[in-house]
Amino acid sequence: MAIEQTKEATEAIKEIEVILKHALNKNYTIEWEALKNESKFLKQKPQLPELLEISKLPKRTNQYYQPKFEFLDKIFPSRKQEKNRPCGTFI
């Protein structure tokens, strides 16, 4: 059995040697210049986006910052006062 396995291994080594010799005889250089795509662009270059002007500080009078009152706020004045209290202040 050992002789048979040795014979198989020797044949496998010979096959690998043939493949290596064949591969080493070939010229596998890469021609980088041939791989370059030098065709013209079909689309224009992208334009820079127009920057919007943003105000430096928010204004308290802006509608976004005004409290929204609900029905319960009209019934309970303390709720309305709480919503009207400026942010960052404590009782």
Short mmCIF file of N, CA and C in Angstrom, two decimals:
data_model
loop_
_atom_site.label_atom_id
_atom_site.label_comp_id
_atom_site.label_asym_id
_atom_site.label_seq_id
_atom_site.Cartn_x
_atom_site.Cartn_y
_atom_site.Cartn_z
N MET A 1 0.82 -1.18 0.00
CA MET A 1 0.00 0.00 0.00
C MET A 1 0.88 1.26 0.00
N ALA A 2 1.97 1.23 0.76
CA ALA A 2 2.88 2.37 0.81
C ALA A 2 3.53 2.61 -0.55
N ILE A 3 3.87 1.51 -1.25
CA ILE A 3 4.49 1.64 -2.58
C ILE A 3 3.50 2.28 -3.55
N GLU A 4 2.23 1.87 -3.47
CA GLU A 4 1.20 2.42 -4.35
C GLU A 4 0.98 3.92 -4.08
N GLN A 5 0.94 4.29 -2.81
CA GLN A 5 0.75 5.70 -2.47
C GLN A 5 1.97 6.53 -2.89
N THR A 6 3.14 5.97 -2.77
CA THR A 6 4.35 6.66 -3.20
C THR A 6 4.32 6.89 -4.70
N LYS A 7 3.84 5.86 -5.44
CA LYS A 7 3.73 5.96 -6.90
C LYS A 7 2.74 7.06 -7.28
N GLU A 8 1.59 7.11 -6.60
CA GLU A 8 0.58 8.15 -6.86
C GLU A 8 1.14 9.54 -6.56
N ALA A 9 1.85 9.67 -5.46
CA ALA A 9 2.43 10.96 -5.08
C ALA A 9 3.47 11.40 -6.11
N THR A 10 4.28 10.46 -6.59
CA THR A 10 5.30 10.78 -7.60
C THR A 10 4.65 11.26 -8.89
N GLU A 11 3.56 10.60 -9.30
CA GLU A 11 2.85 11.01 -10.51
C GLU A 11 2.23 12.40 -10.33
N ALA A 12 1.69 12.67 -9.15
CA ALA A 12 1.10 13.99 -8.87
C ALA A 12 2.17 15.06 -8.92
N ILE A 13 3.35 14.76 -8.39
CA ILE A 13 4.46 15.72 -8.42
C ILE A 13 4.89 15.99 -9.86
N LYS A 14 4.95 14.95 -10.68
CA LYS A 14 5.32 15.11 -12.10
C LYS A 14 4.31 15.99 -12.82
N GLU A 15 3.01 15.78 -12.55
CA GLU A 15 1.96 16.61 -13.17
C GLU A 15 2.12 18.07 -12.77
N ILE A 16 2.41 18.29 -11.51
CA ILE A 16 2.60 19.67 -11.03
C ILE A 16 3.82 20.30 -11.69
N GLU A 17 4.90 19.53 -11.84
CA GLU A 17 6.10 20.05 -12.50
C GLU A 17 5.82 20.44 -13.94
N VAL A 18 5.02 19.62 -14.65
CA VAL A 18 4.67 19.93 -16.04
C VAL A 18 3.86 21.23 -16.10
N ILE A 19 2.93 21.38 -15.18
CA ILE A 19 2.11 22.60 -15.15
C ILE A 19 2.98 23.81 -14.87
N LEU A 20 3.89 23.70 -13.91
CA LEU A 20 4.77 24.81 -13.58
C LEU A 20 5.69 25.18 -14.74
N LYS A 21 6.27 24.18 -15.40
CA LYS A 21 7.15 24.45 -16.54
C LYS A 21 6.38 25.14 -17.65
N HIS A 22 5.17 24.67 -17.91
CA HIS A 22 4.33 25.27 -18.94
C HIS A 22 4.00 26.73 -18.58
N ALA A 23 3.66 26.96 -17.32
CA ALA A 23 3.29 28.30 -16.88
C ALA A 23 4.49 29.25 -16.91
N LEU A 24 5.67 28.76 -16.57
CA LEU A 24 6.85 29.62 -16.55
C LEU A 24 7.32 29.98 -17.95
N ASN A 25 6.96 29.19 -18.95
CA ASN A 25 7.37 29.48 -20.33
C ASN A 25 6.47 30.53 -20.99
N LYS A 26 5.36 30.85 -20.37
CA LYS A 26 4.44 31.84 -20.93
C LYS A 26 4.82 33.24 -20.44
N ASN A 27 4.44 34.24 -21.22
CA ASN A 27 4.67 35.63 -20.84
C ASN A 27 3.34 36.21 -20.33
N TYR A 28 3.25 36.40 -19.04
CA TYR A 28 2.01 36.88 -18.44
C TYR A 28 2.10 38.34 -18.02
N THR A 29 2.83 39.14 -18.76
CA THR A 29 2.93 40.56 -18.41
C THR A 29 1.61 41.26 -18.72
N ILE A 30 1.32 42.25 -17.93
CA ILE A 30 0.09 43.02 -18.10
C ILE A 30 0.44 44.34 -18.77
N GLU A 31 -0.26 44.65 -19.85
CA GLU A 31 -0.07 45.93 -20.53
C GLU A 31 -1.08 46.92 -19.97
N TRP A 32 -0.62 47.71 -19.00
CA TRP A 32 -1.52 48.63 -18.29
C TRP A 32 -2.09 49.70 -19.23
N GLU A 33 -1.32 50.15 -20.17
CA GLU A 33 -1.80 51.19 -21.09
C GLU A 33 -2.99 50.68 -21.92
N ALA A 34 -2.99 49.41 -22.25
CA ALA A 34 -4.09 48.84 -23.04
C ALA A 34 -5.37 48.75 -22.22
N LEU A 35 -5.25 48.74 -20.90
CA LEU A 35 -6.43 48.62 -20.04
C LEU A 35 -7.09 49.96 -19.75
N LYS A 36 -6.41 51.06 -20.06
CA LYS A 36 -6.97 52.38 -19.77
C LYS A 36 -8.15 52.69 -20.69
N ASN A 37 -9.18 53.29 -20.11
CA ASN A 37 -10.33 53.74 -20.87
C ASN A 37 -10.16 55.23 -21.12
N GLU A 38 -9.86 55.59 -22.35
CA GLU A 38 -9.61 56.98 -22.68
C GLU A 38 -10.74 57.60 -23.48
N SER A 39 -11.92 57.03 -23.39
CA SER A 39 -13.06 57.61 -24.11
C SER A 39 -13.53 58.87 -23.40
N LYS A 40 -14.21 59.74 -24.15
CA LYS A 40 -14.70 61.00 -23.60
C LYS A 40 -15.89 60.75 -22.69
N PHE A 41 -16.05 61.62 -21.70
CA PHE A 41 -17.19 61.54 -20.80
C PHE A 41 -18.45 61.98 -21.55
N LEU A 42 -19.54 61.26 -21.33
CA LEU A 42 -20.79 61.61 -21.99
C LEU A 42 -21.57 62.67 -21.21
N LYS A 43 -21.31 62.74 -19.93
CA LYS A 43 -22.04 63.69 -19.09
C LYS A 43 -21.12 64.84 -18.70
N GLN A 44 -21.74 65.98 -18.37
CA GLN A 44 -20.97 67.13 -17.91
C GLN A 44 -20.50 66.89 -16.48
N LYS A 45 -19.49 67.64 -16.10
CA LYS A 45 -19.02 67.57 -14.72
C LYS A 45 -20.13 68.05 -13.80
N PRO A 46 -20.25 67.47 -12.62
CA PRO A 46 -21.28 67.92 -11.69
C PRO A 46 -20.99 69.34 -11.21
N GLN A 47 -22.06 70.10 -11.02
CA GLN A 47 -21.94 71.47 -10.54
C GLN A 47 -21.98 71.48 -9.02
N LEU A 48 -21.31 72.44 -8.43
CA LEU A 48 -21.36 72.58 -6.98
C LEU A 48 -22.77 73.00 -6.58
N PRO A 49 -23.30 72.46 -5.50
CA PRO A 49 -24.65 72.83 -5.08
C PRO A 49 -24.68 74.28 -4.59
N GLU A 50 -25.82 74.91 -4.77
CA GLU A 50 -25.98 76.27 -4.29
C GLU A 50 -26.24 76.22 -2.79
N LEU A 51 -25.42 76.93 -2.05
CA LEU A 51 -25.55 76.92 -0.60
C LEU A 51 -26.67 77.88 -0.18
N LEU A 52 -27.51 77.39 0.72
CA LEU A 52 -28.59 78.23 1.22
C LEU A 52 -28.09 79.04 2.39
N GLU A 53 -28.60 80.24 2.49
CA GLU A 53 -28.21 81.09 3.60
C GLU A 53 -29.02 80.71 4.83
N ILE A 54 -28.32 80.47 5.92
CA ILE A 54 -28.96 80.09 7.16
C ILE A 54 -28.73 81.20 8.17
N SER A 55 -29.79 81.59 8.84
CA SER A 55 -29.63 82.66 9.83
C SER A 55 -28.75 82.17 10.97
N LYS A 56 -28.03 83.11 11.56
CA LYS A 56 -27.07 82.76 12.61
C LYS A 56 -27.77 82.28 13.88
N LEU A 57 -28.75 83.03 14.35
CA LEU A 57 -29.45 82.67 15.58
C LEU A 57 -30.94 82.53 15.32
N PRO A 58 -31.58 81.56 15.94
CA PRO A 58 -33.03 81.45 15.76
C PRO A 58 -33.74 82.61 16.45
N LYS A 59 -34.85 83.03 15.89
CA LYS A 59 -35.63 84.13 16.47
C LYS A 59 -36.75 83.53 17.29
N ARG A 60 -36.94 84.07 18.48
CA ARG A 60 -38.02 83.58 19.35
C ARG A 60 -39.39 83.75 18.71
N THR A 61 -39.51 84.74 17.83
CA THR A 61 -40.82 85.02 17.22
C THR A 61 -41.15 84.07 16.07
N ASN A 62 -40.20 83.26 15.69
CA ASN A 62 -40.44 82.31 14.61
C ASN A 62 -41.58 81.36 15.01
N GLN A 63 -42.49 81.11 14.09
CA GLN A 63 -43.66 80.28 14.36
C GLN A 63 -43.27 78.87 14.82
N TYR A 64 -42.16 78.39 14.34
CA TYR A 64 -41.69 77.05 14.70
C TYR A 64 -41.47 76.92 16.20
N TYR A 65 -41.05 78.02 16.84
CA TYR A 65 -40.72 77.98 18.26
C TYR A 65 -41.88 78.38 19.17
N GLN A 66 -43.00 78.69 18.60
CA GLN A 66 -44.16 79.08 19.40
C GLN A 66 -44.88 77.84 19.92
N PRO A 67 -45.34 77.87 21.17
CA PRO A 67 -46.03 76.70 21.71
C PRO A 67 -47.36 76.47 21.02
N LYS A 68 -47.73 75.22 20.92
CA LYS A 68 -49.02 74.84 20.32
C LYS A 68 -49.97 74.51 21.48
N PHE A 69 -51.05 75.26 21.57
CA PHE A 69 -52.00 75.06 22.66
C PHE A 69 -53.12 74.13 22.22
N GLU A 70 -53.48 73.25 23.15
CA GLU A 70 -54.55 72.29 22.89
C GLU A 70 -55.75 72.66 23.75
N PHE A 71 -56.78 71.89 23.64
CA PHE A 71 -58.02 72.13 24.39
C PHE A 71 -57.75 72.11 25.90
N LEU A 72 -56.97 71.14 26.37
CA LEU A 72 -56.69 71.04 27.81
C LEU A 72 -55.90 72.24 28.33
N ASP A 73 -55.11 72.88 27.45
CA ASP A 73 -54.36 74.06 27.87
C ASP A 73 -55.30 75.22 28.18
N LYS A 74 -56.44 75.27 27.51
CA LYS A 74 -57.41 76.33 27.77
C LYS A 74 -58.17 76.07 29.07
N ILE A 75 -58.34 74.81 29.40
CA ILE A 75 -59.06 74.46 30.64
C ILE A 75 -58.15 74.61 31.85
N PHE A 76 -56.91 74.18 31.73
CA PHE A 76 -55.94 74.23 32.84
C PHE A 76 -54.89 75.29 32.54
N PRO A 77 -55.01 76.46 33.18
CA PRO A 77 -54.06 77.54 32.92
C PRO A 77 -52.61 77.17 33.25
N SER A 78 -52.40 76.25 34.20
CA SER A 78 -51.02 75.87 34.55
C SER A 78 -50.32 75.19 33.37
N ARG A 79 -51.06 74.43 32.58
CA ARG A 79 -50.48 73.79 31.39
C ARG A 79 -50.06 74.85 30.38
N LYS A 80 -50.91 75.85 30.21
CA LYS A 80 -50.60 76.91 29.27
C LYS A 80 -49.38 77.70 29.74
N GLN A 81 -49.29 77.98 31.05
CA GLN A 81 -48.14 78.69 31.60
C GLN A 81 -46.86 77.87 31.40
N GLU A 82 -46.96 76.58 31.59
CA GLU A 82 -45.79 75.70 31.43
C GLU A 82 -45.29 75.74 29.99
N LYS A 83 -46.20 75.74 29.04
CA LYS A 83 -45.80 75.79 27.63
C LYS A 83 -45.24 77.16 27.26
N ASN A 84 -45.69 78.22 27.92
CA ASN A 84 -45.21 79.57 27.64
C ASN A 84 -43.90 79.87 28.32
N ARG A 85 -43.51 79.08 29.31
CA ARG A 85 -42.27 79.31 30.05
C ARG A 85 -41.09 79.12 29.11
N PRO A 86 -40.13 80.08 29.10
CA PRO A 86 -38.97 79.96 28.22
C PRO A 86 -38.13 78.73 28.57
N CYS A 87 -37.53 78.13 27.58
CA CYS A 87 -36.71 76.94 27.80
C CYS A 87 -35.47 77.32 28.60
N GLY A 88 -35.04 76.40 29.41
CA GLY A 88 -33.83 76.61 30.19
C GLY A 88 -34.06 77.31 31.51
N THR A 89 -35.30 77.66 31.82
CA THR A 89 -35.58 78.29 33.10
C THR A 89 -36.32 77.30 33.99
N PHE A 90 -36.10 77.42 35.26
CA PHE A 90 -36.75 76.51 36.22
C PHE A 90 -37.61 77.31 37.19
N ILE A 91 -38.61 76.65 37.73
CA ILE A 91 -39.51 77.30 38.70
C ILE A 91 -38.85 77.33 40.05
#
